[in-house]
Amino acid sequence: MMNKFLKLKSILIVFTLGLLFTGCSADDNTDLIITDPNAEFDADLLVTEAGTGDRRNVTVNASDVSGSTFKAKVAFSANSANMRRLYITQNISAFGEEPFVFTSQEVDEKPDGSLDLVGDDKDTFEFQLDLPKPTMTDGTVVYKLWATTGRGDFRDVNKRNALGDNVVGIITVRYGTGVNDGSGIKAFSQTILAAPLADGSSNTFISLYNNEVYKISEGEETAALWDFGYYYGATQNASLASTANYPTNIIDVPTISSLTTAELNNFYIAASTIDFDAVAVASDLDGITAPTSERVTGLSVNDVLEFADQYGNKGVIKITEISGTDGTGDFIRFDVKVQVQ
């Protein structure tokens, strides 16, 4: 039933954002207005910079909601900075946080998956979320929301947080006992990275946070999400390198992304003796010590690698296929198992 639930999550967990904009002068705020101001809400989330009267952590019991959806009211207020983007993650049954994908046609979504908060002086916003009630016996679905002054990071709530370090709103939907029965491992199978092409069209970089691969040409908006990329060197052959340590003679990531090296992810990786297929629970990876290297070269099929990223996540990679060298259509394929936070 859990697998079925995970397959349905992308279509079931749909936020209905009622966004009605009021006409404002240059000195006014362009606030998001709740579509139904007379509605009763199952969850009422209030997050302010001052912290006075906040309701930052709200729990909804599924058994208390008779309908097919949960209705949540969300309000944010800042004093010292303008809020430009809203980040939302979802964590289903403790399988790990993932960026929430907006589906509403009325949402202005940035390339990194955040919500663009329209308006020049955005210090307050408020809107309504309608969350479907999936079939589930025990466990939780957790939503984390925070606002930033610019491009943030789904894995780092403190990056440009408009309200201060660690200021987030959390909505927890609780089913039954609220106990999640999971392995603490997130597995990605048959992931492919393409050899880098000069025109930027190749899907060369990956974020293990969401198992998304990215084109080089997308670097300006998404490079801060990338963990590592693939290349095929003249002498080093099939290789992986962290975004911060990627060979600049192949792709100059800071230049194509307009980001400093400090804003790019460090990803520490090395050859491993761990039995990839035997890894079943998170504790199987506890023994990994962060490698000192940010590149691995000369890779072959069935090689196993261990890694630790700069956010403290540990995992293993198994190389399953290497095709060609550095041309169009050439790629590497691998499987991943990583601890979830």
Short mmCIF file of C-alpha atoms in Angstrom, two decimals:
data_model
loop_
_atom_site.label_atom_id
_atom_site.label_comp_id
_atom_site.label_asym_id
_atom_site.label_seq_id
_atom_site.Cartn_x
_atom_site.Cartn_y
_atom_site.Cartn_z
CA MET A 1 0.00 0.00 0.00
CA MET A 2 2.95 2.32 0.73
CA ASN A 3 4.30 1.96 -2.81
CA LYS A 4 0.88 2.74 -4.20
CA PHE A 5 0.67 5.78 -1.97
CA LEU A 6 4.07 7.07 -3.12
CA LYS A 7 3.10 6.65 -6.77
CA LEU A 8 -0.03 8.68 -6.18
CA LYS A 9 1.60 11.44 -4.19
CA SER A 10 2.42 13.62 -7.17
CA ILE A 11 -1.19 13.66 -8.34
CA LEU A 12 -2.97 13.47 -4.99
CA ILE A 13 -1.13 16.12 -3.04
CA VAL A 14 -2.32 19.13 -4.95
CA PHE A 15 -2.38 22.59 -3.44
CA THR A 16 -5.18 24.82 -4.61
CA LEU A 17 -3.79 28.30 -4.29
CA GLY A 18 -6.44 30.97 -4.50
CA LEU A 19 -4.44 33.98 -5.55
CA LEU A 20 -6.39 37.20 -5.88
CA PHE A 21 -4.25 40.29 -6.29
CA THR A 22 -5.31 43.76 -5.24
CA GLY A 23 -4.28 46.86 -7.12
CA CYS A 24 -1.61 48.73 -5.16
CA SER A 25 0.43 51.85 -5.41
CA ALA A 26 4.21 51.70 -5.41
CA ASP A 27 4.19 52.14 -1.64
CA ASP A 28 1.68 49.40 -0.89
CA ASN A 29 2.09 45.65 -0.52
CA THR A 30 0.74 43.28 -3.13
CA ASP A 31 -0.71 40.69 -0.76
CA LEU A 32 -2.12 37.27 -1.51
CA ILE A 33 -5.74 37.21 -0.38
CA ILE A 34 -7.57 34.11 0.82
CA THR A 35 -10.21 33.11 -1.70
CA ASP A 36 -12.83 32.41 0.97
CA PRO A 37 -12.37 34.69 3.99
CA ASN A 38 -15.34 33.09 5.76
CA ALA A 39 -14.03 29.56 5.55
CA GLU A 40 -13.16 27.43 8.56
CA PHE A 41 -9.70 25.91 8.46
CA ASP A 42 -8.38 22.58 9.68
CA ALA A 43 -4.91 24.15 10.06
CA ASP A 44 -4.03 27.79 10.71
CA LEU A 45 -0.33 28.51 10.17
CA LEU A 46 1.09 31.90 11.17
CA VAL A 47 4.80 32.65 10.81
CA THR A 48 6.17 36.11 11.64
CA GLU A 49 9.62 37.56 12.05
CA ALA A 50 8.70 38.92 15.48
CA GLY A 51 7.44 35.52 16.61
CA THR A 52 4.62 37.02 18.66
CA GLY A 53 1.49 34.87 18.62
CA ASP A 54 2.95 32.58 15.97
CA ARG A 55 1.53 29.19 15.09
CA ARG A 56 4.58 27.77 13.38
CA ASN A 57 3.98 24.07 14.01
CA VAL A 58 0.46 22.85 13.35
CA THR A 59 -0.85 19.27 13.44
CA VAL A 60 -3.99 18.00 11.74
CA ASN A 61 -5.44 14.64 12.73
CA ALA A 62 -6.82 12.86 9.70
CA SER A 63 -9.56 11.30 11.80
CA ASP A 64 -10.91 14.75 12.66
CA VAL A 65 -11.52 15.66 9.02
CA SER A 66 -14.66 14.12 7.56
CA GLY A 67 -14.22 15.42 4.04
CA SER A 68 -11.75 14.45 1.34
CA THR A 69 -9.47 17.46 1.82
CA PHE A 70 -7.73 19.45 4.55
CA LYS A 71 -8.07 23.20 4.40
CA ALA A 72 -5.08 25.17 5.64
CA LYS A 73 -4.62 28.92 6.09
CA VAL A 74 -1.02 30.12 5.68
CA ALA A 75 0.22 33.59 6.63
CA PHE A 76 3.76 35.01 6.69
CA SER A 77 4.92 38.42 7.89
CA ALA A 78 8.40 39.99 7.83
CA ASN A 79 9.65 43.20 9.43
CA SER A 80 13.18 43.79 8.17
CA ALA A 81 13.24 42.23 4.70
CA ASN A 82 11.04 41.72 1.66
CA MET A 83 9.97 38.16 0.89
CA ARG A 84 10.62 37.22 -2.75
CA ARG A 85 10.14 33.44 -2.83
CA LEU A 86 8.28 30.77 -0.89
CA TYR A 87 9.80 27.30 -0.52
CA ILE A 88 7.69 24.26 0.36
CA THR A 89 8.88 20.71 0.97
CA GLN A 90 6.86 17.58 1.61
CA ASN A 91 7.92 14.50 3.54
CA ILE A 92 5.65 11.50 3.12
CA SER A 93 5.91 8.75 5.73
CA ALA A 94 9.43 9.96 6.63
CA PHE A 95 10.78 8.89 3.24
CA GLY A 96 12.66 12.19 3.05
CA GLU A 97 11.90 15.79 2.21
CA GLU A 98 11.29 16.66 -1.42
CA PRO A 99 10.42 19.95 -3.10
CA PHE A 100 6.67 20.34 -3.42
CA VAL A 101 5.70 20.70 -7.07
CA PHE A 102 3.04 23.31 -7.65
CA THR A 103 0.32 22.33 -10.11
CA SER A 104 -1.97 25.37 -10.01
CA GLN A 105 -2.11 27.34 -13.26
CA GLU A 106 -2.17 30.55 -11.24
CA VAL A 107 1.20 29.99 -9.57
CA ASP A 108 4.31 31.73 -10.85
CA GLU A 109 6.87 29.01 -10.18
CA LYS A 110 10.59 29.66 -10.40
CA PRO A 111 12.86 27.16 -12.26
CA ASP A 112 14.17 25.84 -8.93
CA GLY A 113 10.60 24.95 -7.84
CA SER A 114 9.98 27.85 -5.45
CA LEU A 115 6.97 30.15 -5.65
CA ASP A 116 7.61 33.66 -6.91
CA LEU A 117 5.99 36.15 -4.52
CA VAL A 118 4.79 38.92 -6.80
CA GLY A 119 5.21 42.53 -5.68
CA ASP A 120 7.94 45.04 -4.89
CA ASP A 121 7.24 45.33 -1.17
CA LYS A 122 6.29 41.84 -0.13
CA ASP A 123 6.42 41.88 3.64
CA THR A 124 3.10 40.09 4.20
CA PHE A 125 1.17 37.38 2.38
CA GLU A 126 -1.68 35.04 3.11
CA PHE A 127 -3.37 32.26 1.15
CA GLN A 128 -5.33 29.02 1.35
CA LEU A 129 -4.10 25.46 0.77
CA ASP A 130 -6.44 22.55 0.05
CA LEU A 131 -4.70 19.24 0.77
CA PRO A 132 -6.37 15.97 -0.33
CA LYS A 133 -6.78 13.23 2.24
CA PRO A 134 -5.10 10.09 0.86
CA THR A 135 -5.85 6.60 2.11
CA MET A 136 -3.30 5.82 4.80
CA THR A 137 -3.50 3.95 8.12
CA ASP A 138 -0.50 5.17 10.12
CA GLY A 139 2.21 7.77 9.63
CA THR A 140 2.56 11.42 8.71
CA VAL A 141 2.76 13.80 5.80
CA VAL A 142 4.83 16.86 6.76
CA TYR A 143 4.95 20.16 4.88
CA LYS A 144 7.67 22.70 5.63
CA LEU A 145 7.31 26.29 4.40
CA TRP A 146 9.72 29.24 4.52
CA ALA A 147 10.19 32.55 2.73
CA THR A 148 13.42 33.95 1.28
CA THR A 149 14.72 37.28 0.06
CA GLY A 150 16.00 35.66 -3.16
CA ARG A 151 17.08 32.29 -4.49
CA GLY A 152 17.20 29.87 -1.58
CA ASP A 153 17.90 26.16 -1.20
CA PHE A 154 15.41 23.40 -0.49
CA ARG A 155 18.01 21.68 1.70
CA ASP A 156 19.00 24.77 3.68
CA VAL A 157 16.19 26.76 5.31
CA ASN A 158 18.70 29.39 6.47
CA LYS A 159 19.86 30.46 3.01
CA ARG A 160 18.43 33.97 2.48
CA ASN A 161 15.63 33.22 4.96
CA ALA A 162 13.64 36.45 5.11
CA LEU A 163 12.46 35.94 8.68
CA GLY A 164 15.69 34.69 10.27
CA ASP A 165 17.64 31.48 10.74
CA ASN A 166 15.52 28.35 11.18
CA VAL A 167 12.24 30.26 10.84
CA VAL A 168 9.84 27.85 9.13
CA GLY A 169 6.20 26.87 9.26
CA ILE A 170 5.33 23.17 9.56
CA ILE A 171 2.02 21.47 8.85
CA THR A 172 1.87 17.82 9.94
CA VAL A 173 -0.97 15.60 8.78
CA ARG A 174 -1.18 12.72 11.26
CA TYR A 175 -2.72 9.35 10.46
CA GLY A 176 -3.52 6.72 13.12
CA THR A 177 -0.63 6.37 15.55
CA GLY A 178 1.47 8.83 13.56
CA VAL A 179 4.33 6.31 13.47
CA ASN A 180 6.16 6.02 10.15
CA ASP A 181 7.40 2.55 9.27
CA GLY A 182 10.24 3.13 6.86
CA SER A 183 13.82 2.05 6.23
CA GLY A 184 15.26 5.57 6.34
CA ILE A 185 16.72 4.91 2.89
CA LYS A 186 15.76 6.60 -0.36
CA ALA A 187 16.74 4.66 -3.47
CA PHE A 188 17.12 5.95 -7.03
CA SER A 189 17.40 3.36 -9.75
CA GLN A 190 18.86 3.60 -13.23
CA THR A 191 19.74 7.30 -13.06
CA ILE A 192 21.46 8.60 -16.21
CA LEU A 193 23.85 11.51 -16.68
CA ALA A 194 24.94 12.56 -20.15
CA ALA A 195 28.45 13.48 -21.21
CA PRO A 196 28.74 17.30 -21.21
CA LEU A 197 28.15 19.04 -24.54
CA ALA A 198 29.48 22.47 -25.44
CA ASP A 199 26.02 23.80 -26.35
CA GLY A 200 24.77 23.15 -22.80
CA SER A 201 21.98 20.82 -23.93
CA SER A 202 23.18 17.73 -22.06
CA ASN A 203 21.64 16.51 -18.79
CA THR A 204 25.00 16.35 -17.05
CA PHE A 205 24.36 17.32 -13.40
CA ILE A 206 22.18 15.78 -10.70
CA SER A 207 20.69 16.67 -7.33
CA LEU A 208 20.38 13.60 -5.13
CA TYR A 209 17.92 15.56 -3.01
CA ASN A 210 15.17 15.13 -5.57
CA ASN A 211 16.81 12.74 -8.08
CA GLU A 212 16.50 15.40 -10.77
CA VAL A 213 19.00 15.74 -13.60
CA TYR A 214 19.71 19.17 -15.05
CA LYS A 215 20.92 20.60 -18.31
CA ILE A 216 24.09 22.64 -18.21
CA SER A 217 22.15 25.51 -19.80
CA GLU A 218 19.87 25.61 -16.73
CA GLY A 219 22.77 26.59 -14.50
CA GLU A 220 21.77 30.17 -13.76
CA GLU A 221 18.68 29.10 -11.81
CA THR A 222 19.48 25.54 -10.73
CA ALA A 223 23.26 25.13 -10.30
CA ALA A 224 22.96 25.69 -6.55
CA LEU A 225 20.86 22.50 -6.42
CA TRP A 226 23.37 20.29 -8.25
CA ASP A 227 25.45 17.82 -6.24
CA PHE A 228 27.75 16.44 -8.92
CA GLY A 229 28.21 16.02 -12.64
CA TYR A 230 29.60 13.53 -15.14
CA TYR A 231 32.45 13.88 -17.62
CA TYR A 232 34.70 11.58 -19.65
CA GLY A 233 38.30 12.71 -19.45
CA ALA A 234 40.99 12.04 -22.04
CA THR A 235 43.10 10.12 -19.52
CA GLN A 236 40.78 9.77 -16.51
CA ASN A 237 37.91 8.32 -18.57
CA ALA A 238 34.48 8.04 -16.88
CA SER A 239 34.45 10.44 -13.91
CA LEU A 240 32.15 12.15 -11.42
CA ALA A 241 32.93 15.47 -9.74
CA SER A 242 31.15 17.71 -7.26
CA THR A 243 29.67 20.90 -8.63
CA ALA A 244 32.17 22.97 -6.64
CA ASN A 245 35.09 20.88 -7.92
CA TYR A 246 33.98 20.24 -11.50
CA PRO A 247 36.82 20.68 -14.06
CA THR A 248 36.60 24.25 -15.35
CA ASN A 249 38.32 23.30 -18.60
CA ILE A 250 35.27 21.14 -19.39
CA ILE A 251 32.45 23.24 -17.91
CA ASP A 252 33.09 26.41 -15.92
CA VAL A 253 30.13 26.11 -13.55
CA PRO A 254 30.62 29.46 -11.74
CA THR A 255 30.65 31.27 -15.09
CA ILE A 256 27.59 29.58 -16.58
CA SER A 257 25.62 29.97 -13.33
CA SER A 258 26.80 33.42 -12.20
CA LEU A 259 27.37 31.85 -8.77
CA THR A 260 30.49 31.96 -6.66
CA THR A 261 32.21 28.68 -5.88
CA ALA A 262 31.11 29.11 -2.25
CA GLU A 263 27.47 28.89 -3.38
CA LEU A 264 28.02 25.58 -5.19
CA ASN A 265 27.60 22.25 -3.44
CA ASN A 266 30.54 20.27 -2.13
CA PHE A 267 30.06 16.55 -2.58
CA TYR A 268 32.65 14.20 -1.07
CA ILE A 269 32.99 10.87 -2.85
CA ALA A 270 35.39 7.91 -3.00
CA ALA A 271 35.63 4.22 -3.87
CA SER A 272 33.89 1.96 -1.34
CA THR A 273 33.97 -1.63 -0.12
CA ILE A 274 30.33 -1.49 1.04
CA ASP A 275 28.04 -4.16 -0.45
CA PHE A 276 25.57 -1.92 -2.28
CA ASP A 277 22.88 -4.59 -2.64
CA ALA A 278 23.01 -5.39 1.09
CA VAL A 279 22.20 -1.82 2.19
CA ALA A 280 18.62 -1.97 3.50
CA VAL A 281 18.29 0.53 6.35
CA ALA A 282 19.80 3.90 7.18
CA SER A 283 22.08 2.49 9.88
CA ASP A 284 23.88 0.43 7.23
CA LEU A 285 25.43 3.71 6.06
CA ASP A 286 26.29 5.20 9.46
CA GLY A 287 29.87 3.99 9.22
CA ILE A 288 30.69 6.20 6.24
CA THR A 289 33.20 8.93 7.05
CA ALA A 290 33.11 11.89 4.70
CA PRO A 291 35.78 11.32 2.01
CA THR A 292 38.33 14.07 1.40
CA SER A 293 38.02 13.93 -2.38
CA GLU A 294 35.35 15.56 -4.52
CA ARG A 295 36.11 13.61 -7.70
CA VAL A 296 36.30 9.95 -8.70
CA THR A 297 37.85 8.94 -12.00
CA GLY A 298 38.50 5.84 -14.08
CA LEU A 299 35.10 4.39 -13.24
CA SER A 300 33.94 0.96 -14.42
CA VAL A 301 30.66 -0.94 -14.33
CA ASN A 302 29.91 -2.45 -10.87
CA ASP A 303 32.14 0.05 -9.06
CA VAL A 304 30.66 1.08 -5.71
CA LEU A 305 31.22 4.59 -4.34
CA GLU A 306 30.43 6.07 -0.95
CA PHE A 307 29.65 9.73 -0.37
CA ALA A 308 28.69 12.42 2.08
CA ASP A 309 27.27 15.76 0.98
CA GLN A 310 27.69 19.11 2.71
CA TYR A 311 24.29 18.71 4.39
CA GLY A 312 25.34 15.55 6.23
CA ASN A 313 23.58 12.99 4.02
CA LYS A 314 25.46 9.73 3.48
CA GLY A 315 24.98 7.18 0.75
CA VAL A 316 26.35 4.76 -1.83
CA ILE A 317 26.38 4.69 -5.64
CA LYS A 318 26.73 1.66 -7.90
CA ILE A 319 27.80 2.14 -11.52
CA THR A 320 25.59 0.02 -13.79
CA GLU A 321 26.46 1.20 -17.32
CA ILE A 322 28.94 3.42 -19.15
CA SER A 323 28.21 4.16 -22.78
CA GLY A 324 30.67 5.79 -25.16
CA THR A 325 33.06 8.57 -24.23
CA ASP A 326 32.40 12.31 -24.51
CA GLY A 327 30.08 12.61 -27.48
CA THR A 328 26.41 13.16 -28.15
CA GLY A 329 24.38 10.30 -26.68
CA ASP A 330 27.19 9.08 -24.40
CA PHE A 331 26.30 8.62 -20.73
CA ILE A 332 26.77 6.94 -17.37
CA ARG A 333 24.04 5.06 -15.52
CA PHE A 334 24.02 4.31 -11.79
CA ASP A 335 21.89 3.39 -8.79
CA VAL A 336 21.84 5.33 -5.52
CA LYS A 337 20.92 4.63 -1.90
CA VAL A 338 20.99 7.59 0.47
CA GLN A 339 19.93 8.26 4.03
CA VAL A 340 16.88 10.48 4.43
CA GLN A 341 16.78 13.30 6.98
#
